[in-house]
XYZ file of C-alpha atoms in Angstrom:
281
model
C 33.054 -19.409 -5.959
C 30.894 -20.272 -2.950
C 27.362 -19.362 -1.936
C 26.129 -19.494 1.631
C 23.036 -18.602 3.626
C 23.334 -15.403 5.736
C 23.431 -17.444 8.964
C 26.117 -19.772 7.598
C 29.821 -19.057 7.258
C 31.137 -19.091 3.679
C 33.925 -21.564 4.377
C 34.883 -24.829 2.667
C 32.888 -27.551 4.355
C 32.693 -31.300 4.176
C 32.997 -33.037 0.792
C 29.870 -32.695 -1.301
C 27.462 -35.615 -0.696
C 27.131 -38.144 -3.519
C 24.490 -40.768 -4.332
C 24.764 -43.757 -6.651
C 20.996 -43.806 -7.293
C 19.607 -40.308 -6.638
C 15.872 -39.743 -7.251
C 16.570 -37.007 -9.820
C 13.805 -36.826 -12.428
C 15.001 -33.698 -14.216
C 17.735 -31.110 -13.997
C 18.017 -27.767 -15.750
C 21.057 -25.493 -15.936
C 21.556 -22.347 -17.947
C 21.639 -18.590 -18.253
C 19.396 -15.639 -18.950
C 20.954 -12.860 -21.012
C 20.456 -9.549 -22.800
C 21.824 -8.310 -26.074
C 20.357 -10.349 -28.936
C 18.288 -7.549 -30.449
C 18.428 -9.109 -33.938
C 17.214 -12.542 -32.778
C 14.336 -14.119 -34.732
C 12.970 -17.556 -35.597
C 15.239 -17.858 -38.635
C 18.240 -17.383 -36.369
C 16.864 -20.054 -34.034
C 16.538 -22.394 -37.024
C 20.207 -21.779 -37.793
C 21.117 -22.742 -34.209
C 19.047 -25.902 -34.533
C 20.889 -26.805 -37.745
C 24.100 -26.934 -35.686
C 22.665 -29.362 -33.116
C 20.149 -31.257 -35.248
C 22.244 -34.432 -35.469
C 22.026 -34.867 -31.694
C 18.697 -33.074 -31.156
C 16.570 -34.013 -34.192
C 13.150 -32.965 -32.835
C 11.966 -29.406 -32.326
C 9.036 -28.086 -30.278
C 7.642 -24.571 -29.845
C 6.622 -23.321 -26.390
C 5.489 -20.055 -24.880
C 8.507 -17.893 -24.015
C 9.450 -17.453 -20.379
C 9.166 -13.969 -18.917
C 12.394 -12.325 -17.720
C 13.041 -13.287 -14.088
C 15.521 -11.634 -11.742
C 16.374 -12.188 -8.104
C 16.394 -8.766 -6.430
C 17.344 -7.777 -2.900
C 16.018 -4.775 -1.040
C 13.118 -3.681 1.195
C 10.585 -5.780 -0.732
C 13.104 -8.638 -1.118
C 11.567 -9.533 -4.470
C 8.356 -10.715 -2.801
C 5.922 -8.275 -4.376
C 5.211 -8.194 -8.085
C 3.929 -5.019 -9.711
C 1.282 -5.503 -12.400
C 2.244 -3.926 -15.713
C 0.297 -3.210 -18.875
C 2.506 -3.136 -21.935
C 1.772 -2.377 -25.562
C 3.303 -5.171 -27.631
C 4.691 -3.730 -30.852
C 6.812 -6.642 -32.057
C 6.306 -10.304 -32.835
C 6.602 -12.485 -29.739
C 9.260 -15.064 -30.508
C 8.589 -18.577 -29.172
C 10.814 -20.648 -26.940
C 12.266 -23.616 -28.820
C 12.950 -27.076 -27.425
C 15.564 -29.029 -29.394
C 15.047 -32.605 -28.209
C 17.293 -35.673 -28.420
C 16.083 -38.899 -30.012
C 15.526 -40.603 -26.639
C 13.815 -37.408 -25.341
C 16.106 -37.409 -22.300
C 18.076 -34.311 -23.310
C 16.945 -30.975 -24.649
C 18.202 -27.470 -25.277
C 15.882 -24.562 -24.552
C 16.508 -21.445 -26.634
C 14.674 -18.134 -26.734
C 15.686 -14.519 -27.272
C 17.073 -14.145 -23.747
C 17.718 -17.681 -22.476
C 19.690 -20.842 -23.093
C 19.175 -23.894 -20.895
C 20.281 -27.504 -21.046
C 17.921 -30.135 -19.571
C 18.299 -33.773 -18.703
C 15.115 -35.654 -17.797
C 14.483 -39.240 -16.822
C 12.728 -41.327 -19.487
C 12.154 -45.039 -20.083
C 15.197 -44.942 -22.363
C 17.336 -43.007 -19.862
C 16.634 -44.148 -16.330
C 20.032 -43.344 -14.810
C 21.063 -39.785 -13.988
C 24.245 -39.148 -16.032
C 26.007 -37.155 -13.243
C 26.580 -33.430 -12.997
C 29.897 -33.483 -14.866
C 28.027 -34.609 -17.994
C 25.282 -32.006 -17.546
C 27.853 -29.252 -16.992
C 29.857 -30.338 -20.025
C 26.781 -30.187 -22.261
C 25.917 -26.713 -20.974
C 29.492 -25.502 -21.500
C 29.511 -26.829 -25.061
C 26.239 -25.102 -25.891
C 27.257 -21.821 -24.275
C 30.292 -21.821 -26.572
C 27.942 -22.524 -29.449
C 25.639 -19.659 -28.333
C 28.460 -17.100 -28.365
C 29.774 -18.262 -31.760
C 26.284 -18.339 -33.277
C 25.366 -14.856 -32.024
C 28.615 -13.421 -33.395
C 28.378 -15.202 -36.754
C 24.814 -14.010 -37.395
C 25.520 -10.549 -35.928
C 22.604 -10.874 -33.520
C 24.251 -8.787 -30.809
C 26.496 -9.440 -27.830
C 25.426 -12.075 -25.294
C 25.369 -10.340 -21.885
C 24.466 -12.821 -19.119
C 22.145 -11.449 -16.422
C 21.152 -14.509 -14.349
C 22.433 -18.046 -13.819
C 20.113 -20.862 -12.804
C 20.208 -24.483 -11.643
C 17.092 -26.578 -10.991
C 16.776 -30.146 -9.713
C 13.443 -31.984 -9.631
C 13.266 -35.189 -7.575
C 10.445 -37.757 -7.687
C 10.473 -39.673 -4.426
C 8.184 -42.688 -3.856
C 6.847 -42.681 -0.299
C 7.978 -46.234 0.422
C 10.667 -47.877 2.520
C 13.372 -50.333 1.431
C 10.847 -53.216 1.400
C 8.404 -51.254 -0.746
C 5.957 -50.663 2.090
C 4.117 -47.354 2.169
C 5.634 -44.826 4.530
C 4.764 -41.390 5.805
C 6.437 -38.172 4.761
C 8.570 -38.121 7.891
C 10.389 -41.296 6.771
C 11.900 -39.206 3.955
C 11.628 -35.739 5.530
C 12.190 -36.164 9.294
C 11.464 -32.492 10.052
C 7.801 -33.252 9.214
C 7.439 -35.808 12.006
C 4.932 -33.555 13.774
C 2.300 -34.509 11.189
C 0.116 -37.230 12.682
C -1.566 -39.712 10.358
C -1.416 -39.771 6.556
C -2.186 -36.473 4.852
C -3.917 -36.658 1.468
C -1.728 -34.143 -0.340
C 0.046 -30.877 0.263
C 2.559 -28.226 -0.740
C 5.389 -26.782 1.322
C 7.485 -23.882 0.032
C 10.134 -21.499 1.255
C 12.804 -19.169 -0.105
C 16.236 -18.324 1.286
C 18.659 -15.695 0.102
C 22.262 -16.623 -0.600
C 25.359 -14.490 -0.132
C 28.691 -14.549 -1.936
C 32.069 -14.653 -0.162
C 31.877 -10.907 0.576
C 28.515 -11.238 2.325
C 26.520 -9.621 -0.474
C 23.171 -11.217 -1.443
C 23.480 -12.500 -5.003
C 21.095 -15.463 -5.334
C 18.064 -17.176 -3.863
C 17.112 -20.789 -3.152
C 13.518 -21.770 -3.917
C 12.301 -24.929 -2.163
C 9.062 -26.542 -3.381
C 7.822 -29.842 -1.909
C 4.574 -31.364 -3.192
C 3.151 -34.733 -2.288
C 0.118 -36.826 -3.099
C -0.905 -39.818 -5.227
C 0.508 -40.514 -8.687
C -1.413 -41.762 -11.738
C -0.922 -45.395 -10.713
C -2.168 -44.869 -7.181
C 1.247 -44.805 -5.528
C 2.204 -42.191 -2.982
C 5.106 -39.949 -3.954
C 6.679 -36.593 -3.264
C 8.063 -34.115 -5.776
C 10.890 -31.967 -4.440
C 12.113 -29.085 -6.591
C 15.211 -27.171 -5.540
C 16.086 -24.157 -7.685
C 18.771 -21.504 -7.291
C 18.898 -18.378 -9.436
C 21.108 -15.330 -9.147
C 23.867 -13.176 -10.527
C 27.483 -12.950 -9.374
C 28.782 -9.465 -8.701
C 31.719 -9.922 -11.073
C 31.683 -9.617 -14.850
C 29.595 -12.466 -16.237
C 31.881 -14.315 -18.609
C 31.065 -17.860 -19.651
C 33.556 -19.169 -17.085
C 32.011 -17.028 -14.329
C 28.549 -18.321 -15.245
C 29.683 -21.938 -15.016
C 31.419 -21.310 -11.685
C 28.250 -19.682 -10.343
C 26.118 -22.609 -11.508
C 28.596 -24.972 -9.820
C 28.020 -23.060 -6.574
C 24.241 -23.154 -7.087
C 24.349 -26.892 -7.599
C 26.402 -27.309 -4.417
C 23.708 -25.455 -2.436
C 21.059 -27.732 -3.964
C 22.918 -30.961 -3.149
C 23.687 -29.922 0.427
C 20.114 -28.732 1.014
C 18.717 -31.976 -0.412
C 20.914 -33.960 1.976
C 20.034 -31.800 4.984
C 16.255 -32.082 4.529
C 16.155 -35.852 3.885
C 16.720 -38.724 6.300
C 19.594 -41.176 6.680
C 17.147 -44.002 5.903
C 16.315 -42.278 2.620
C 20.022 -41.840 1.890
C 20.426 -45.610 2.144
C 17.652 -46.056 -0.442
C 19.518 -43.706 -2.768
C 22.856 -45.431 -2.071
C 24.730 -42.506 -0.598
C 28.445 -43.027 -1.158
C 29.817 -39.890 0.522
């Protein structure tokens, strides 16, 4: 499975870039799905019981709204306001959190995500193979749990991968640097800007040329709580393959999403920055 931008051939390219010390602060991978009509908080508690040994803490959050990448005349750019009469209890989104707070599972009626996030107890990114393995394990658990409790059939509708990078605006000697040191395509900015946001979206096609996903690029920069200058770069890909969404198809699609993220990250950052992050390939 490969994803490519419309102006880019969907052909095997160079080996995927790798970094020994990437600036990844958090990564999220998972699926959105339909089908669990019988889901409730008691069912969520049963899921937690299965993972409690590894994820002993639980938090409640507001549920995420359904989100779909659509392709047509509006290209998903315009949202239509809706007024809905709520006739059922709104079920929360649960975070099942590991003891070191570096790993968590997000579960709600229509979503399951696995997160890794950098903490004082987990400073080193564990590599994608670990993240993928944890997602695969919990997708298996999701299907078994839904069947055992007769909640309904899990029908995946979207696959998603998100990488958040925290990038200090400093060179190898720790001296402050401008944005263009990290992001050379911003070298037209003269002087030091106080803060800012830069965003864009790009659609992604499958091997047949059909649009199936979208890359969201979000770069924010400014001053952190300790007075240091840093940039936050979020790269997110969400979409749906045209084939039947089995667990294996979902994982393959997320693999392709992650490849787009890694290649985009490498393309928009400088060779000097790659040295800071110890690029190995």
